[in-house]
mmCIF file of C-alpha atoms in Angstrom:
data_model
loop_
_atom_site.group_PDB
_atom_site.id
_atom_site.type_symbol
_atom_site.label_atom_id
_atom_site.label_comp_id
_atom_site.label_asym_id
_atom_site.label_seq_id
_atom_site.Cartn_x
_atom_site.Cartn_y
_atom_site.Cartn_z
ATOM 1 C CA MET A 162 -16.520 -3.890 26.301
ATOM 2 C CA ARG A 163 -15.674 -0.798 27.886
ATOM 3 C CA VAL A 164 -18.279 2.419 27.300
ATOM 4 C CA TRP A 165 -15.881 5.233 25.940
ATOM 5 C CA HIS A 166 -16.824 8.710 26.425
ATOM 6 C CA ASN A 167 -16.690 10.945 23.456
ATOM 7 C CA ARG A 168 -14.211 13.103 25.139
ATOM 8 C CA SER A 169 -11.789 10.448 26.154
ATOM 9 C CA LEU A 170 -12.270 8.916 22.463
ATOM 10 C CA GLU A 171 -11.238 12.052 21.214
ATOM 11 C CA HIS A 172 -8.157 12.669 23.499
ATOM 12 C CA ASP A 173 -6.898 9.340 22.409
ATOM 13 C CA LEU A 174 -7.336 10.158 18.795
ATOM 14 C CA ALA A 175 -5.578 13.384 19.114
ATOM 15 C CA ASP A 176 -2.711 11.767 21.068
ATOM 16 C CA VAL A 177 -2.340 9.163 18.411
ATOM 17 C CA ILE A 178 -2.749 11.863 15.392
ATOM 18 C CA PHE A 179 -0.050 13.778 17.696
ATOM 19 C CA ILE A 180 2.355 10.950 17.741
ATOM 20 C CA LEU A 181 1.776 10.063 13.967
ATOM 21 C CA CYS A 182 2.546 13.758 13.080
ATOM 22 C CA LEU A 183 6.126 13.483 15.177
ATOM 23 C CA ARG A 184 6.933 10.241 13.436
ATOM 24 C CA ALA A 185 6.381 11.950 10.125
ATOM 25 C CA VAL A 186 7.956 15.151 10.961
ATOM 26 C CA SER A 187 11.259 12.889 11.891
ATOM 27 C CA PHE A 188 10.757 10.746 8.954
ATOM 28 C CA VAL A 189 10.737 13.736 6.193
ATOM 29 C CA LYS A 190 14.041 15.358 8.090
ATOM 30 C CA LYS A 191 15.698 11.883 7.755
ATOM 31 C CA LEU A 192 14.689 11.774 4.337
ATOM 32 C CA THR A 193 15.727 15.575 3.423
ATOM 33 C CA THR A 194 18.937 14.841 5.291
ATOM 34 C CA SER A 195 19.822 11.761 3.136
ATOM 35 C CA ILE A 196 18.607 13.364 -0.254
ATOM 36 C CA GLY A 197 20.715 16.314 0.632
ATOM 37 C CA LEU A 198 24.101 14.121 1.311
ATOM 38 C CA SER A 199 23.170 12.557 -1.886
ATOM 39 C CA VAL A 200 23.117 15.409 -3.910
ATOM 40 C CA ALA A 201 26.110 16.586 -2.128
ATOM 41 C CA VAL A 202 27.765 13.136 -3.111
ATOM 42 C CA PHE A 203 26.741 13.472 -6.993
ATOM 43 C CA GLN A 204 27.645 17.089 -6.901
ATOM 44 C CA ALA A 205 31.365 16.046 -6.035
ATOM 45 C CA LEU A 206 31.890 13.369 -8.452
#
C-alpha cells in the first residue's frame, strides 16, 4: 500500500472532479443539441 499525502490525494480528487465536470458539460451540450433538433423536427411537421 502506498502512503498518500493529503495534498496529492486532494489534487487527484480535484483532477477527477474536473474531468467529470468536463464530461458532464459535453453530455449536457449533446443532450440540448439533440433536444433542439427534435423540437425543430416536431415544429416542421
